[in-house]
Tab-separated table of C-alpha atoms and ligand atoms in Angstrom:
chain	number	residue	atom	x	y	z
A	1	MET	CA	-62.458	26.255	258.271
A	2	ASN	CA	-63.938	27.074	254.512
A	3	THR	CA	-65.172	23.594	253.287
A	4	ARG	CA	-67.052	25.069	250.585
A	5	LEU	CA	-63.821	26.784	249.046
A	6	TRP	CA	-62.320	23.287	249.101
A	7	ASP	CA	-64.497	21.326	247.681
A	8	ILE	CA	-64.553	23.588	244.582
A	9	TRP	CA	-60.869	23.743	244.526
A	10	ASN	CA	-60.767	20.204	244.628
A	11	THR	CA	-63.595	20.332	242.174
A	12	GLY	CA	-60.828	21.898	239.565
A	13	GLY	CA	-58.798	18.059	240.706
A	14	GLY	CA	-55.636	19.879	242.007
A	15	PRO	CA	-52.378	18.968	240.806
A	16	GLN	CA	-52.155	15.693	237.903
A	17	TYR	CA	-48.472	14.055	239.836
A	18	PRO	CA	-47.321	12.970	243.154
A	19	HIS	CA	-44.767	16.032	244.959
A	20	ALA	CA	-41.462	15.938	243.720
A	21	LYS	CA	-40.370	15.903	247.505
A	22	VAL	CA	-42.871	13.237	248.565
A	23	ILE	CA	-40.944	10.738	245.476
A	24	GLN	CA	-37.748	11.651	247.283
A	25	PHE	CA	-39.014	11.672	250.708
A	26	CYS	CA	-40.393	8.058	250.517
A	27	MET	CA	-37.421	6.727	248.258
A	28	ARG	CA	-34.856	7.377	250.268
A	29	ASN	CA	-36.320	6.895	253.628
A	30	TYR	CA	-38.231	3.338	253.168
A	31	PRO	CA	-37.116	0.642	250.990
A	32	PRO	CA	-39.576	-1.563	248.849
A	33	ALA	CA	-39.109	-4.319	251.405
A	34	VAL	CA	-40.592	-1.961	254.401
A	35	ARG	CA	-43.469	-0.178	252.566
A	36	SER	CA	-45.913	-2.734	253.241
A	37	ALA	CA	-45.637	-2.757	257.086
A	38	THR	CA	-45.237	1.454	256.771
A	39	ARG	CA	-48.396	2.861	257.946
A	40	VAL	CA	-48.713	6.267	256.239
A	41	LEU	CA	-50.935	9.264	256.882
A	42	ASP	CA	-51.420	11.519	254.483
A	43	LEU	CA	-52.515	14.746	255.826
A	44	GLY	CA	-55.197	16.567	253.992
A	45	CYS	CA	-54.920	14.483	250.778
A	46	GLY	CA	-57.285	16.482	248.945
A	47	SER	CA	-57.692	14.325	245.403
A	48	GLY	CA	-55.103	12.158	246.382
A	49	VAL	CA	-51.895	12.751	244.465
A	50	ASN	CA	-49.764	12.133	246.600
A	51	THR	CA	-51.997	9.202	248.573
A	52	ARG	CA	-51.863	7.575	244.665
A	53	PHE	CA	-48.344	7.269	244.967
A	54	LEU	CA	-47.646	5.778	248.081
A	55	ALA	CA	-50.446	2.969	247.680
A	56	GLU	CA	-48.730	2.231	244.287
A	57	GLN	CA	-45.530	1.789	246.305
A	58	GLY	CA	-47.361	-0.183	248.604
A	59	PHE	CA	-47.823	1.438	252.110
A	60	ASP	CA	-50.241	1.332	254.074
A	61	CYS	CA	-52.066	4.714	253.343
A	62	VAL	CA	-54.594	6.531	254.903
A	63	ALA	CA	-55.744	9.533	253.512
A	64	THR	CA	-57.842	12.311	255.413
A	65	ASP	CA	-58.717	15.638	254.916
A	66	ILE	CA	-61.664	18.404	255.413
A	67	SER	CA	-63.278	17.968	251.756
A	68	LEU	CA	-65.920	15.630	251.151
A	69	VAL	CA	-65.424	16.314	247.122
A	70	GLY	CA	-61.357	14.923	247.207
A	71	LEU	CA	-61.932	12.595	249.537
A	72	ALA	CA	-64.866	11.125	247.252
A	73	ASN	CA	-61.885	12.597	244.448
A	74	THR	CA	-59.511	10.012	245.917
A	75	GLN	CA	-61.532	6.981	246.345
A	76	ALA	CA	-62.060	7.259	242.136
A	77	LEU	CA	-58.651	7.933	241.998
A	78	LEU	CA	-57.367	4.815	244.052
A	79	ALA	CA	-60.352	2.580	241.953
A	80	ARG	CA	-59.737	3.760	238.554
A	81	HIS	CA	-55.698	2.510	239.216
A	82	GLY	CA	-56.820	-0.828	241.697
A	83	LEU	CA	-54.894	0.419	244.453
A	84	ARG	CA	-56.464	0.756	248.330
A	85	ALA	CA	-56.361	2.988	250.824
A	86	SER	CA	-58.402	3.885	253.979
A	87	CYS	CA	-60.172	7.092	253.780
A	88	ALA	CA	-61.638	9.825	256.465
A	89	VAL	CA	-63.152	12.967	256.394
A	90	ALA	CA	-61.147	14.679	259.632
A	91	GLU	CA	-59.993	18.054	260.497
A	92	ILE	CA	-56.106	18.072	260.275
A	93	SER	CA	-56.492	19.305	264.421
A	94	ALA	CA	-58.599	16.544	265.350
A	95	GLN	CA	-57.730	14.136	263.382
A	96	PRO	CA	-59.246	10.451	264.291
A	97	PHE	CA	-56.548	8.000	265.381
A	98	ALA	CA	-55.502	6.724	268.244
A	99	ASP	CA	-51.548	7.666	269.574
A	100	ALA	CA	-48.778	6.402	267.910
A	101	SER	CA	-50.957	4.896	264.991
A	102	PHE	CA	-48.547	5.806	262.076
A	103	ASP	CA	-45.003	5.763	261.509
A	104	CYS	CA	-44.914	8.227	258.834
A	105	ALA	CA	-47.206	11.261	257.447
A	106	ILE	CA	-47.431	13.758	254.538
A	107	THR	CA	-48.503	16.943	254.600
A	108	ILE	CA	-48.432	18.552	251.050
A	109	GLY	CA	-49.953	22.507	250.950
A	110	VAL	CA	-52.534	21.909	254.071
A	111	LEU	CA	-50.443	23.557	256.405
A	112	ASP	CA	-50.760	27.757	254.952
A	113	SER	CA	-54.247	26.774	253.755
A	114	ALA	CA	-55.329	26.076	256.973
A	115	GLY	CA	-53.672	28.960	258.131
A	116	PRO	CA	-51.308	29.141	261.240
A	117	ALA	CA	-53.694	28.572	264.083
A	118	ALA	CA	-54.854	25.049	262.825
A	119	ALA	CA	-51.584	24.757	261.941
A	120	ARG	CA	-50.303	23.920	265.341
A	121	LYS	CA	-52.994	21.709	266.464
A	122	ALA	CA	-52.316	20.039	263.250
A	123	VAL	CA	-48.403	19.391	264.193
A	124	SER	CA	-48.891	18.529	267.590
A	125	GLU	CA	-52.052	16.022	266.031
A	126	LEU	CA	-49.003	14.411	263.716
A	127	ARG	CA	-46.588	14.484	267.069
A	128	ARG	CA	-49.423	12.419	269.271
A	129	THR	CA	-50.141	10.040	266.278
A	130	LEU	CA	-47.100	8.848	264.976
A	131	LYS	CA	-44.659	6.158	266.607
A	132	LEU	CA	-41.800	7.084	268.285
A	133	GLY	CA	-39.360	7.162	265.296
A	134	GLY	CA	-41.953	7.419	263.221
A	135	ARG	CA	-41.249	10.504	260.253
A	136	ALA	CA	-43.138	13.635	259.174
A	137	ILE	CA	-42.953	15.602	255.751
A	138	CYS	CA	-44.073	18.285	255.253
A	139	VAL	CA	-44.581	21.136	252.467
A	140	PHE	CA	-45.905	24.876	252.805
A	141	ALA	CA	-45.712	28.350	251.859
A	142	SER	CA	-43.182	30.417	253.381
A	143	ASP	CA	-43.475	34.456	253.227
A	144	ALA	CA	-41.813	35.049	250.236
A	145	ASP	CA	-44.230	32.579	248.288
A	146	MET	CA	-45.845	34.566	245.292
A	147	ARG	CA	-49.414	32.679	245.842
A	148	VAL	CA	-49.409	34.449	249.205
A	149	GLY	CA	-51.320	37.380	249.531
A	150	ALA	CA	-52.862	36.512	245.827
A	151	ALA	CA	-55.968	37.051	244.999
A	152	THR	CA	-57.419	33.196	244.870
A	153	ALA	CA	-61.020	32.065	247.003
A	154	TYR	CA	-59.224	30.469	249.738
A	155	GLY	CA	-56.219	32.143	250.549
A	156	LEU	CA	-52.759	31.079	251.884
A	157	TYR	CA	-51.279	31.477	254.978
A	158	GLY	CA	-47.195	32.112	253.639
A	159	TYR	CA	-45.209	30.853	256.996
A	160	ARG	CA	-41.734	33.430	258.691
A	161	HIS	CA	-38.818	31.141	259.759
A	162	ASP	CA	-39.474	31.522	263.785
A	163	GLU	CA	-42.620	30.725	263.181
A	164	VAL	CA	-41.857	27.162	261.186
A	165	VAL	CA	-38.788	27.163	264.557
A	166	GLU	CA	-41.748	27.585	267.145
A	167	LEU	CA	-44.648	25.173	265.347
A	168	THR	CA	-42.224	22.495	264.989
A	169	THR	CA	-40.662	23.018	268.427
A	170	GLY	CA	-41.154	19.088	270.894
A	171	PHE	CA	-40.027	16.563	268.089
A	172	ALA	CA	-36.718	14.417	268.613
A	173	GLU	CA	-35.780	15.806	265.204
A	174	VAL	CA	-36.329	19.075	263.272
A	175	ALA	CA	-34.874	19.794	259.865
A	176	ILE	CA	-35.800	23.011	258.147
A	177	ASP	CA	-35.015	23.575	254.754
A	178	ARG	CA	-37.030	25.484	251.210
A	179	TYR	CA	-38.066	23.930	247.901
A	180	ILE	CA	-38.096	26.837	245.664
A	181	THR	CA	-38.776	27.035	242.261
A	182	THR	CA	-38.827	30.413	240.469
A	183	TYR	CA	-40.281	31.331	237.390
A	184	ASP	CA	-39.909	34.388	234.511
A	185	SER	CA	-35.903	33.985	235.329
A	186	GLY	CA	-36.373	34.385	238.726
A	187	ARG	CA	-39.271	37.004	239.363
A	188	ARG	CA	-41.586	34.953	240.378
A	189	GLN	CA	-40.937	31.887	242.279
A	190	HIS	CA	-42.533	29.559	244.381
A	191	ASN	CA	-41.037	29.500	248.180
A	192	ASP	CA	-42.068	26.983	250.438
A	193	PHE	CA	-40.857	25.333	253.310
A	194	LEU	CA	-39.726	21.448	253.352
A	195	VAL	CA	-39.660	20.456	256.791
A	196	THR	CA	-39.210	16.794	258.153
A	197	LEU	CA	-39.635	15.873	261.580
A	198	THR	CA	-38.674	12.993	263.469
A	199	ARG	CA	-40.651	12.514	266.816
B	201	SAM	C1	-54.002	22.781	248.081
B	201	SAM	S1	-54.802	21.606	248.608
B	201	SAM	C2	-53.173	20.242	249.209
B	201	SAM	C3	-53.577	18.682	248.620
B	201	SAM	C4	-52.914	17.479	248.044
B	201	SAM	N1	-52.032	17.413	249.813
B	201	SAM	C5	-51.967	17.785	247.033
B	201	SAM	O1	-51.253	17.871	247.715
B	201	SAM	O2	-52.214	17.642	246.308
B	201	SAM	C6	-55.211	21.573	250.157
B	201	SAM	C7	-56.120	21.194	251.324
B	201	SAM	O3	-55.973	20.776	252.256
B	201	SAM	C8	-57.783	20.773	252.990
B	201	SAM	N2	-57.441	21.455	253.716
B	201	SAM	C9	-57.427	23.361	254.162
B	201	SAM	N3	-57.785	23.323	256.068
B	201	SAM	C10	-57.906	21.877	256.172
B	201	SAM	C11	-58.403	21.820	257.276
B	201	SAM	N4	-58.731	22.679	258.132
B	201	SAM	N5	-58.474	20.263	257.947
B	201	SAM	C12	-58.608	19.488	256.910
B	201	SAM	N6	-58.041	19.717	255.633
B	201	SAM	C13	-58.136	20.930	254.922
B	201	SAM	C14	-58.318	21.332	251.550
B	201	SAM	O4	-59.891	20.674	251.783
B	201	SAM	C15	-56.861	21.016	250.197
B	201	SAM	O5	-57.936	19.432	250.179
């Protein structure tokens, strides 16, 4: 894992607004009354744009990343908005939490950043750290995504459908969908897997 490259990415600050599918997932599954009792892990939080959204919505949020710059940005973003979340440096493949610690987990643009070997361990960590009935939403690039193979410093891994099936075995419920946005009249596309898991 090249932490320095992710420090550079996080120095740029990352996205400015939360992922649309995180908003939809949280609004659909967790009404306001249950949020303060819902412990959510933002796995690979980057600069904290989704962590901020979760904290603002009243979730009990824990954010982890390998990038110290990302975690510092997350803490600064939360502080600017008078919000709180617990932040910790951690590899996605070795999360420093007890079994069944979380009601929910989100991981956005991380399993593709980390690559398949780390992703396998990360999903196994999700299974371990989610409570029975706990849910996760995972968004990551498919092999049809325009960013895969592009000349970025960090390089994204694009998953095939069969790899995602294998990656997500062992959960009580698995939904493997796509989140696709096209550009230039369809000539280029973000083509992400949108995977929801229930333990
Ligand atoms: C593309 S960014 C996405 C950040 C954030 N989830 C978002 O939606 O803005 C990917 C993040 O994953 C983190 N990351 C990549 N590989 C990791 C690993 N093996 N363990 C922990 N974090 C990792 C990087 O440091 C970076 O902050």
